[in-house]
Amino acid sequence: MMSKIQEIYTRIKESSDAFLGYPLAKDFSYSQFAPFLDVCINNVGDPEASSTLSIDTKELEQGCIEFFAEMLSTSIDNVWGYVTNGGTEGNLYGLYLARECFPEAVVYYSESTHYSVKKNLHLLNMRNIVVRSQDNGEIDYQDLEQILTIHRDKPAVFFLNIGTTMTEAVDDLDRIKEIIRKYAIKDYYIHCDAAFLGTIAPFVTPKPKFDFAEGVDSIAISGHKFMGGPIPCGIVMCKRAHRNRIANSISYVGTLDTTITGSRNGLTPLFLWAFLEKHGMEGLKKRVENSQQLAKYTEEKLNELGGNAWRNKEALTVVFDKPSEAICEKYQLASENDIAHIICVPGLEKERIDAFLMDLEQEIREHNTAALEVMA
Ligand SMILES: *Cc1c(COP(=O)(O)O)cnc(C)c1O
């Protein structure tokens, strides 16, 4: 490797092993697919329509969508989806479908929503209102009700968080449905942003309500987060009727223009498919259980050190008082205001958590000694 490239690889490898604050699984290896790096691959157009250009992995992409349909309590007869470039594209797509259903709609979402959603709404030029969040990151239902009473004559799009970025909070679909009934809102659309929790929530007991069995219209999931991989990717799924509403046939590529981008990544469906083949539903369930155990351990140990740690129910995200900048930097902890978090992803070794805990303990001890000296 050229030395510049070698340097970059070394930096990425070290950082990738060290970070504790990001929701990206680390336990993957796709080097067996290296031969695919030397050929043209492109999944251009609709994943179900073959293209005139036969250099795609759509068969595997379809396999992934079928797996996710089952995981999300439905079948491929009722829903449609494709492999995206990540959660952001999936959320953009869900909002796009919502706007095509109800051009006059108002979009409601909580202040804990991922930063990219504001931009998506701007791109789509949709009316939107930010709803307050509770302390745990969940949407404030009372605030939502108050806002809705003013706009009850308009169609409503509920953009729900199934796992917020900072605290992994889940908006309660039952409470949202109650509000819809209470105000007799006739025209509504529900999109679930399950970027991180999409492949986790189905295996948590009790299972958070967010899937097609609950009547949601679309769901976005990130592929490079809990499943993991070297290239950002994701899945978006929607009721088939929504996709049919926007389908336009394009003769140049001989396929339907149902996706956001034209040319699409053919490698990521291959990686996702290999992951699902290897792990299946049972494997995903085990991954979730292992990660939950590590999160519980981390929370307990942090509290022994007086770190004020807490988790939303069974979350893999452990929230605690923000430590010094030096520790945040060393362990690449994401922080917001005065809280930080560690996300217990697959591939994160317990030894890494223990090393972090030792550094934190040391810092607390030095801090206490300094405080005693000041008093003396
Ligand atoms: C990560 C994340 C996103 C964005 O997903 P990308 O795959 O990074 O585009 C959106 N929403 C939530 C809740 C997320 O955690």
Tab-separated table of C-alpha atoms and ligand atoms in Angstrom:
chain	number	residue	atom	x	y	z
A	1	MET	CA	0.000	0.000	0.000
A	2	MET	CA	1.132	3.583	-0.627
A	3	SER	CA	2.327	5.111	2.625
A	4	LYS	CA	-0.397	7.799	2.696
A	5	ILE	CA	-3.076	5.153	2.269
A	6	GLN	CA	-1.372	2.912	4.823
A	7	GLU	CA	-1.479	5.774	7.347
A	8	ILE	CA	-5.173	6.266	6.758
A	9	TYR	CA	-5.861	2.559	7.116
A	10	THR	CA	-3.948	2.445	10.417
A	11	ARG	CA	-5.862	5.428	11.784
A	12	ILE	CA	-9.225	3.929	10.802
A	13	LYS	CA	-8.330	0.519	12.209
A	14	GLU	CA	-7.250	1.989	15.551
A	15	SER	CA	-10.258	4.298	15.879
A	16	SER	CA	-12.596	1.562	14.795
A	17	ASP	CA	-11.342	-0.702	17.580
A	18	ALA	CA	-11.384	2.086	20.178
A	19	PHE	CA	-14.728	3.897	19.902
A	20	LEU	CA	-17.380	3.306	22.572
A	21	GLY	CA	-19.912	6.003	21.723
A	22	TYR	CA	-21.293	5.044	18.306
A	23	PRO	CA	-23.954	2.504	17.311
A	24	LEU	CA	-21.802	0.597	14.833
A	25	ALA	CA	-21.231	-3.149	15.227
A	26	LYS	CA	-17.566	-4.103	14.819
A	27	ASP	CA	-17.703	-7.882	14.431
A	28	PHE	CA	-17.812	-8.299	10.682
A	29	SER	CA	-15.484	-9.445	7.945
A	30	TYR	CA	-16.344	-9.197	4.282
A	31	SER	CA	-12.908	-9.724	2.795
A	32	GLN	CA	-14.141	-12.937	1.117
A	33	PHE	CA	-16.042	-10.670	-1.293
A	34	ALA	CA	-12.870	-8.962	-2.524
A	35	PRO	CA	-13.315	-10.263	-6.127
A	36	PHE	CA	-16.427	-8.090	-6.363
A	37	LEU	CA	-14.192	-5.033	-6.001
A	38	ASP	CA	-12.822	-5.652	-9.489
A	39	VAL	CA	-16.099	-5.669	-11.447
A	40	CYS	CA	-18.842	-3.145	-12.262
A	41	ILE	CA	-21.845	-3.636	-9.976
A	42	ASN	CA	-24.990	-1.533	-10.046
A	43	ASN	CA	-28.525	-2.145	-8.754
A	44	VAL	CA	-29.991	0.751	-10.734
A	45	GLY	CA	-33.765	1.188	-10.478
A	46	ASP	CA	-36.494	-0.807	-8.783
A	47	PRO	CA	-35.188	-3.830	-6.857
A	48	GLU	CA	-37.965	-6.043	-8.249
A	49	ALA	CA	-37.513	-5.110	-11.899
A	50	SER	CA	-34.561	-6.529	-13.755
A	51	SER	CA	-32.631	-3.903	-15.660
A	52	THR	CA	-31.257	-4.039	-19.225
A	53	LEU	CA	-27.869	-3.827	-17.505
A	54	SER	CA	-27.281	-7.219	-15.913
A	55	ILE	CA	-24.610	-6.304	-13.392
A	56	ASP	CA	-26.774	-6.301	-10.290
A	57	THR	CA	-27.270	-8.198	-7.020
A	58	LYS	CA	-31.048	-7.605	-6.975
A	59	GLU	CA	-31.797	-11.261	-6.344
A	60	LEU	CA	-29.952	-10.970	-3.025
A	61	GLU	CA	-31.461	-7.538	-2.350
A	62	GLN	CA	-34.884	-9.158	-2.731
A	63	GLY	CA	-33.810	-11.891	-0.334
A	64	CYS	CA	-32.920	-9.253	2.264
A	65	ILE	CA	-36.237	-7.454	1.843
A	66	GLU	CA	-38.092	-10.753	2.236
A	67	PHE	CA	-36.229	-11.447	5.479
A	68	PHE	CA	-37.017	-7.999	6.835
A	69	ALA	CA	-40.669	-8.293	5.804
A	70	GLU	CA	-40.968	-11.396	7.954
A	71	MET	CA	-39.001	-9.785	10.799
A	72	LEU	CA	-41.375	-6.816	10.641
A	73	SER	CA	-44.468	-9.072	10.893
A	74	THR	CA	-45.679	-9.095	7.310
A	75	SER	CA	-44.964	-10.669	3.936
A	76	ILE	CA	-43.474	-9.469	0.691
A	77	ASP	CA	-47.004	-9.539	-0.802
A	78	ASN	CA	-47.972	-6.569	1.351
A	79	VAL	CA	-44.808	-4.532	1.532
A	80	TRP	CA	-42.038	-3.349	-0.749
A	81	GLY	CA	-38.569	-2.084	0.019
A	82	TYR	CA	-35.010	-1.611	-1.102
A	83	VAL	CA	-31.476	-1.373	0.241
A	84	THR	CA	-30.612	2.307	0.742
A	85	ASN	CA	-27.450	4.248	1.506
A	86	GLY	CA	-28.481	4.429	5.173
A	87	GLY	CA	-31.108	5.515	7.667
A	88	THR	CA	-31.225	9.065	6.342
A	89	GLU	CA	-32.262	7.962	2.853
A	90	GLY	CA	-34.872	5.622	4.342
A	91	ASN	CA	-36.355	8.468	6.371
A	92	LEU	CA	-36.335	10.754	3.338
A	93	TYR	CA	-38.130	8.061	1.363
A	94	GLY	CA	-40.775	7.527	4.059
A	95	LEU	CA	-41.471	11.255	4.231
A	96	TYR	CA	-41.579	11.456	0.421
A	97	LEU	CA	-44.247	8.732	0.309
A	98	ALA	CA	-46.155	10.521	3.090
A	99	ARG	CA	-46.138	13.741	1.099
A	100	GLU	CA	-47.345	11.970	-2.054
A	101	CYS	CA	-50.263	10.599	0.021
A	102	PHE	CA	-51.073	13.878	1.751
A	103	PRO	CA	-49.481	16.957	0.138
A	104	GLU	CA	-51.138	19.227	2.726
A	105	ALA	CA	-49.999	17.236	5.739
A	106	VAL	CA	-48.212	18.557	8.809
A	107	VAL	CA	-45.300	16.404	10.043
A	108	TYR	CA	-44.930	15.936	13.817
A	109	TYR	CA	-41.662	14.774	15.339
A	110	SER	CA	-39.893	15.173	18.654
A	111	GLU	CA	-36.924	17.391	19.412
A	112	SER	CA	-34.845	14.224	20.046
A	113	THR	CA	-35.203	13.244	16.383
A	114	HIS	CA	-32.038	12.713	14.301
A	115	TYR	CA	-30.621	15.970	12.922
A	116	SER	CA	-31.020	14.836	9.293
A	117	VAL	CA	-34.824	14.848	9.462
A	118	LYS	CA	-35.072	18.661	9.573
A	119	LYS	CA	-33.076	18.794	6.322
A	120	ASN	CA	-35.196	16.050	4.751
A	121	LEU	CA	-38.340	18.039	5.541
A	122	HIS	CA	-36.750	21.133	4.057
A	123	LEU	CA	-35.876	19.246	0.860
A	124	LEU	CA	-39.440	17.981	0.605
A	125	ASN	CA	-40.853	21.375	1.554
A	126	MET	CA	-43.241	19.808	4.068
A	127	ARG	CA	-44.928	21.711	6.874
A	128	ASN	CA	-43.604	20.403	10.169
A	129	ILE	CA	-43.785	21.019	13.899
A	130	VAL	CA	-41.245	19.971	16.514
A	131	VAL	CA	-42.789	18.413	19.611
A	132	ARG	CA	-41.147	18.578	23.020
A	133	SER	CA	-39.323	15.473	24.377
A	134	GLN	CA	-39.479	14.015	27.845
A	135	ASP	CA	-36.244	13.723	29.841
A	136	ASN	CA	-35.676	10.141	28.637
A	137	GLY	CA	-35.866	11.257	24.999
A	138	GLU	CA	-39.394	9.969	24.298
A	139	ILE	CA	-41.902	12.313	22.631
A	140	ASP	CA	-44.023	14.375	25.057
A	141	TYR	CA	-47.555	13.130	24.370
A	142	GLN	CA	-49.238	16.060	26.116
A	143	ASP	CA	-47.319	18.559	24.030
A	144	LEU	CA	-48.215	16.573	20.899
A	145	GLU	CA	-51.905	16.674	21.863
A	146	GLN	CA	-51.866	20.394	22.464
A	147	ILE	CA	-50.263	21.055	19.098
A	148	LEU	CA	-52.623	18.646	17.328
A	149	THR	CA	-55.752	20.333	18.695
A	150	ILE	CA	-54.790	23.435	16.681
A	151	HIS	CA	-54.136	21.512	13.442
A	152	ARG	CA	-56.679	18.692	13.647
A	153	ASP	CA	-58.242	19.696	10.311
A	154	LYS	CA	-54.973	18.850	8.477
A	155	PRO	CA	-53.676	15.401	7.538
A	156	ALA	CA	-50.992	14.339	10.010
A	157	VAL	CA	-47.666	12.580	9.463
A	158	PHE	CA	-46.241	11.068	12.627
A	159	PHE	CA	-42.499	10.643	12.404
A	160	LEU	CA	-41.744	8.313	15.315
A	161	ASN	CA	-38.417	7.410	16.873
A	162	ILE	CA	-37.872	3.747	17.520
A	163	GLY	CA	-34.649	4.414	19.377
A	164	THR	CA	-33.417	8.026	19.505
A	165	THR	CA	-29.777	8.682	18.706
A	166	MET	CA	-28.758	9.958	22.132
A	167	THR	CA	-30.763	7.864	24.629
A	168	GLU	CA	-32.369	5.068	22.524
A	169	ALA	CA	-35.854	6.226	23.531
A	170	VAL	CA	-38.890	4.646	21.844
A	171	ASP	CA	-42.017	6.661	21.024
A	172	ASP	CA	-45.113	4.709	22.110
A	173	LEU	CA	-47.243	3.819	19.092
A	174	ASP	CA	-50.260	2.938	21.271
A	175	ARG	CA	-50.250	6.421	22.803
A	176	ILE	CA	-50.031	7.955	19.313
A	177	LYS	CA	-52.970	5.836	18.127
A	178	GLU	CA	-54.990	6.938	21.170
A	179	ILE	CA	-54.366	10.555	20.233
A	180	ILE	CA	-55.329	9.874	16.599
A	181	ARG	CA	-58.635	8.372	17.826
A	182	LYS	CA	-59.275	11.077	20.409
A	183	TYR	CA	-59.045	13.854	17.827
A	184	ALA	CA	-60.687	11.771	15.090
A	185	ILE	CA	-57.836	12.409	12.666
A	186	LYS	CA	-58.971	10.793	9.436
A	187	ASP	CA	-55.926	11.208	7.212
A	188	TYR	CA	-52.638	10.183	8.750
A	189	TYR	CA	-49.388	8.467	7.924
A	190	ILE	CA	-46.998	6.811	10.379
A	191	HIS	CA	-43.281	6.481	9.653
A	192	CYS	CA	-40.929	4.757	12.085
A	193	ASP	CA	-37.275	5.742	12.237
A	194	ALA	CA	-35.719	2.512	13.494
A	195	ALA	CA	-32.195	3.290	12.281
A	196	PHE	CA	-30.463	1.545	15.157
A	197	LEU	CA	-33.299	-0.467	16.763
A	198	GLY	CA	-34.856	-1.933	13.620
A	199	THR	CA	-32.980	-5.216	13.891
A	200	ILE	CA	-32.980	-5.136	17.721
A	201	ALA	CA	-36.544	-4.245	18.759
A	202	PRO	CA	-38.116	-7.373	17.180
A	203	PHE	CA	-36.083	-9.458	19.648
A	204	VAL	CA	-36.719	-7.458	22.823
A	205	THR	CA	-39.372	-8.567	25.349
A	206	PRO	CA	-41.798	-6.964	25.629
A	207	LYS	CA	-41.443	-6.054	21.981
A	208	PRO	CA	-41.830	-2.319	21.276
A	209	LYS	CA	-44.688	-1.717	18.835
A	210	PHE	CA	-43.392	-0.327	15.563
A	211	ASP	CA	-43.926	-2.770	12.713
A	212	PHE	CA	-46.422	-3.548	9.950
A	213	ALA	CA	-48.617	-5.638	12.261
A	214	GLU	CA	-49.333	-2.326	14.008
A	215	GLY	CA	-50.349	-0.683	10.740
A	216	VAL	CA	-47.377	1.633	10.242
A	217	ASP	CA	-46.868	2.920	6.699
A	218	SER	CA	-43.088	2.832	6.398
A	219	ILE	CA	-39.960	1.928	8.356
A	220	ALA	CA	-36.308	2.931	7.905
A	221	ILE	CA	-33.419	0.867	9.295
A	222	SER	CA	-29.646	1.364	9.033
A	223	GLY	CA	-27.635	-1.648	7.884
A	224	HIS	CA	-24.189	-0.565	9.068
A	225	LYS	CA	-25.322	-0.004	12.657
A	226	PHE	CA	-26.447	-3.136	14.515
A	227	MET	CA	-25.599	-5.507	11.666
A	228	GLY	CA	-22.389	-3.681	10.789
A	229	GLY	CA	-20.284	-3.283	7.687
A	230	PRO	CA	-17.620	-1.188	5.966
A	231	ILE	CA	-20.079	0.724	3.743
A	232	PRO	CA	-23.049	2.699	5.106
A	233	CYS	CA	-26.344	1.161	4.021
A	234	GLY	CA	-29.894	0.605	5.183
A	235	ILE	CA	-33.331	-0.726	4.390
A	236	VAL	CA	-36.533	1.111	3.741
A	237	MET	CA	-39.848	-0.745	3.699
A	238	CYS	CA	-43.339	0.542	2.982
A	239	LYS	CA	-46.846	-0.662	2.254
A	240	ARG	CA	-46.925	-1.730	-1.371
A	241	ALA	CA	-49.722	0.713	-2.245
A	242	HIS	CA	-47.496	3.667	-1.356
A	243	ARG	CA	-44.756	2.505	-3.685
A	244	ASN	CA	-47.235	1.880	-6.522
A	245	ARG	CA	-48.494	5.454	-6.200
A	246	ILE	CA	-45.078	6.845	-7.162
A	247	ALA	CA	-43.903	4.257	-9.733
A	248	ASN	CA	-42.867	5.689	-13.097
A	249	SER	CA	-41.478	3.562	-15.887
A	250	ILE	CA	-38.154	4.695	-17.413
A	251	SER	CA	-37.320	3.241	-20.837
A	252	TYR	CA	-33.603	4.211	-20.818
A	253	VAL	CA	-32.739	1.669	-18.118
A	254	GLY	CA	-35.820	-0.508	-18.668
A	255	THR	CA	-36.858	-0.395	-15.027
A	256	LEU	CA	-39.076	1.601	-12.670
A	257	ASP	CA	-37.827	4.789	-11.041
A	258	THR	CA	-39.059	4.010	-7.546
A	259	THR	CA	-35.859	4.663	-5.597
A	260	ILE	CA	-34.272	7.979	-4.528
A	261	THR	CA	-31.015	7.518	-6.393
A	262	GLY	CA	-30.685	6.049	-9.890
A	263	SER	CA	-27.504	4.007	-9.677
A	264	ARG	CA	-27.522	2.025	-6.456
A	265	ASN	CA	-24.938	0.128	-4.450
A	266	GLY	CA	-24.820	-3.558	-5.334
A	267	LEU	CA	-22.197	-4.499	-2.757
A	268	THR	CA	-24.185	-3.621	0.362
A	269	PRO	CA	-27.107	-5.977	-0.461
A	270	LEU	CA	-24.501	-8.704	-0.890
A	271	PHE	CA	-23.035	-7.968	2.550
A	272	LEU	CA	-26.461	-7.762	4.205
A	273	TRP	CA	-27.575	-10.992	2.585
A	274	ALA	CA	-24.415	-12.766	3.777
A	275	PHE	CA	-25.032	-11.417	7.282
A	276	LEU	CA	-28.640	-12.635	7.327
A	277	GLU	CA	-27.634	-16.037	5.943
A	278	LYS	CA	-25.035	-16.377	8.682
A	279	HIS	CA	-27.087	-15.116	11.628
A	280	GLY	CA	-30.795	-15.461	10.804
A	281	MET	CA	-33.479	-14.522	13.344
A	282	GLU	CA	-31.954	-16.746	16.026
A	283	GLY	CA	-28.518	-15.201	15.588
A	284	LEU	CA	-29.951	-11.675	15.763
A	285	LYS	CA	-31.744	-12.592	18.972
A	286	LYS	CA	-28.477	-13.837	20.506
A	287	ARG	CA	-26.660	-10.680	19.421
A	288	VAL	CA	-29.316	-8.616	21.165
A	289	GLU	CA	-29.097	-10.674	24.375
A	290	ASN	CA	-25.290	-10.468	24.497
A	291	SER	CA	-25.338	-6.724	23.925
A	292	GLN	CA	-28.027	-6.235	26.593
A	293	GLN	CA	-25.861	-8.106	29.096
A	294	LEU	CA	-22.867	-5.912	28.341
A	295	ALA	CA	-25.043	-2.790	28.670
A	296	LYS	CA	-26.349	-3.951	32.046
A	297	TYR	CA	-22.789	-4.607	33.220
A	298	THR	CA	-21.606	-1.196	32.006
A	299	GLU	CA	-24.514	0.579	33.691
A	300	GLU	CA	-23.883	-1.178	37.015
A	301	LYS	CA	-20.150	-0.554	36.987
A	302	LEU	CA	-20.610	3.115	36.084
A	303	ASN	CA	-23.037	3.535	38.960
A	304	GLU	CA	-20.556	1.967	41.364
A	305	LEU	CA	-18.240	4.827	40.362
A	306	GLY	CA	-21.011	7.370	40.909
A	307	GLY	CA	-21.510	8.069	37.202
A	308	ASN	CA	-25.334	8.489	37.368
A	309	ALA	CA	-25.768	5.906	34.639
A	310	TRP	CA	-29.186	4.906	33.300
A	311	ARG	CA	-30.765	3.165	30.334
A	312	ASN	CA	-34.142	3.223	28.693
A	313	LYS	CA	-35.789	-0.193	29.050
A	314	GLU	CA	-33.338	-2.930	27.931
A	315	ALA	CA	-31.432	-0.387	25.818
A	316	LEU	CA	-27.906	-1.023	24.565
A	317	THR	CA	-27.197	2.680	25.124
A	318	VAL	CA	-25.886	3.564	28.581
A	319	VAL	CA	-26.264	7.268	29.396
A	320	PHE	CA	-24.136	8.880	32.136
A	321	ASP	CA	-22.559	12.146	33.341
A	322	LYS	CA	-20.133	13.450	30.755
A	323	PRO	CA	-16.515	12.771	31.837
A	324	SER	CA	-13.499	14.966	30.950
A	325	GLU	CA	-12.736	15.924	27.358
A	326	ALA	CA	-9.617	13.732	27.527
A	327	ILE	CA	-11.658	10.600	28.260
A	328	CYS	CA	-14.362	11.512	25.728
A	329	GLU	CA	-11.685	11.848	23.092
A	330	LYS	CA	-9.733	8.723	24.012
A	331	TYR	CA	-12.823	6.512	23.913
A	332	GLN	CA	-14.692	8.500	21.264
A	333	LEU	CA	-17.778	9.049	23.392
A	334	ALA	CA	-20.579	11.006	21.790
A	335	SER	CA	-21.877	13.697	24.152
A	336	GLU	CA	-24.670	16.224	24.240
A	337	ASN	CA	-24.795	19.000	26.839
A	338	ASP	CA	-23.687	17.316	30.079
A	339	ILE	CA	-24.435	13.683	29.203
A	340	ALA	CA	-22.415	11.101	27.311
A	341	HIS	CA	-23.237	7.561	26.204
A	342	ILE	CA	-21.658	4.222	25.539
A	343	ILE	CA	-23.406	1.965	23.047
A	344	CYS	CA	-22.867	-1.742	23.654
A	345	VAL	CA	-22.673	-3.009	20.087
A	346	PRO	CA	-21.690	-6.513	18.937
A	347	GLY	CA	-17.912	-6.785	18.687
A	348	LEU	CA	-17.290	-4.362	21.556
A	349	GLU	CA	-15.206	-6.345	24.023
A	350	LYS	CA	-15.777	-6.214	27.762
A	351	GLU	CA	-12.047	-5.495	28.175
A	352	ARG	CA	-12.534	-2.186	26.365
A	353	ILE	CA	-15.291	-1.216	28.792
A	354	ASP	CA	-13.091	-2.242	31.730
A	355	ALA	CA	-10.175	-0.143	30.434
A	356	PHE	CA	-12.503	2.833	30.158
A	357	LEU	CA	-13.855	2.248	33.670
A	358	MET	CA	-10.315	2.163	35.069
A	359	ASP	CA	-9.437	5.474	33.408
A	360	LEU	CA	-12.645	6.996	34.709
A	361	GLU	CA	-12.014	5.736	38.240
A	362	GLN	CA	-8.518	7.210	38.139
A	363	GLU	CA	-9.871	10.555	37.012
A	364	ILE	CA	-12.488	10.586	39.773
A	365	ARG	CA	-9.845	9.695	42.367
A	366	GLU	CA	-7.525	12.497	41.219
A	367	HIS	CA	-10.420	14.914	41.200
A	368	ASN	CA	-11.353	13.976	44.779
A	369	THR	CA	-7.742	14.275	45.974
A	370	ALA	CA	-7.481	17.721	44.379
A	371	ALA	CA	-10.731	18.748	46.064
A	372	LEU	CA	-9.408	17.582	49.453
A	373	GLU	CA	-6.199	19.549	48.951
A	374	VAL	CA	-8.175	22.690	48.234
A	375	MET	CA	-10.150	22.172	51.454
A	376	ALA	CA	-6.957	21.606	53.450
B	1	LIG	C1	-28.132	6.929	12.754
B	1	LIG	C2	-29.516	7.436	12.754
B	1	LIG	C3	-30.091	8.007	11.614
B	1	LIG	C4	-29.308	8.227	10.347
B	1	LIG	O1	-28.927	7.029	9.808
B	1	LIG	P1	-27.688	6.918	8.799
B	1	LIG	O2	-27.667	5.470	8.507
B	1	LIG	O3	-26.491	7.443	9.510
B	1	LIG	O4	-28.031	7.749	7.602
B	1	LIG	C5	-31.406	8.408	11.662
B	1	LIG	N1	-32.127	8.255	12.792
B	1	LIG	C6	-31.605	7.718	13.908
B	1	LIG	C7	-32.480	7.569	15.106
B	1	LIG	C8	-30.288	7.290	13.932
B	1	LIG	O5	-29.778	6.767	15.058
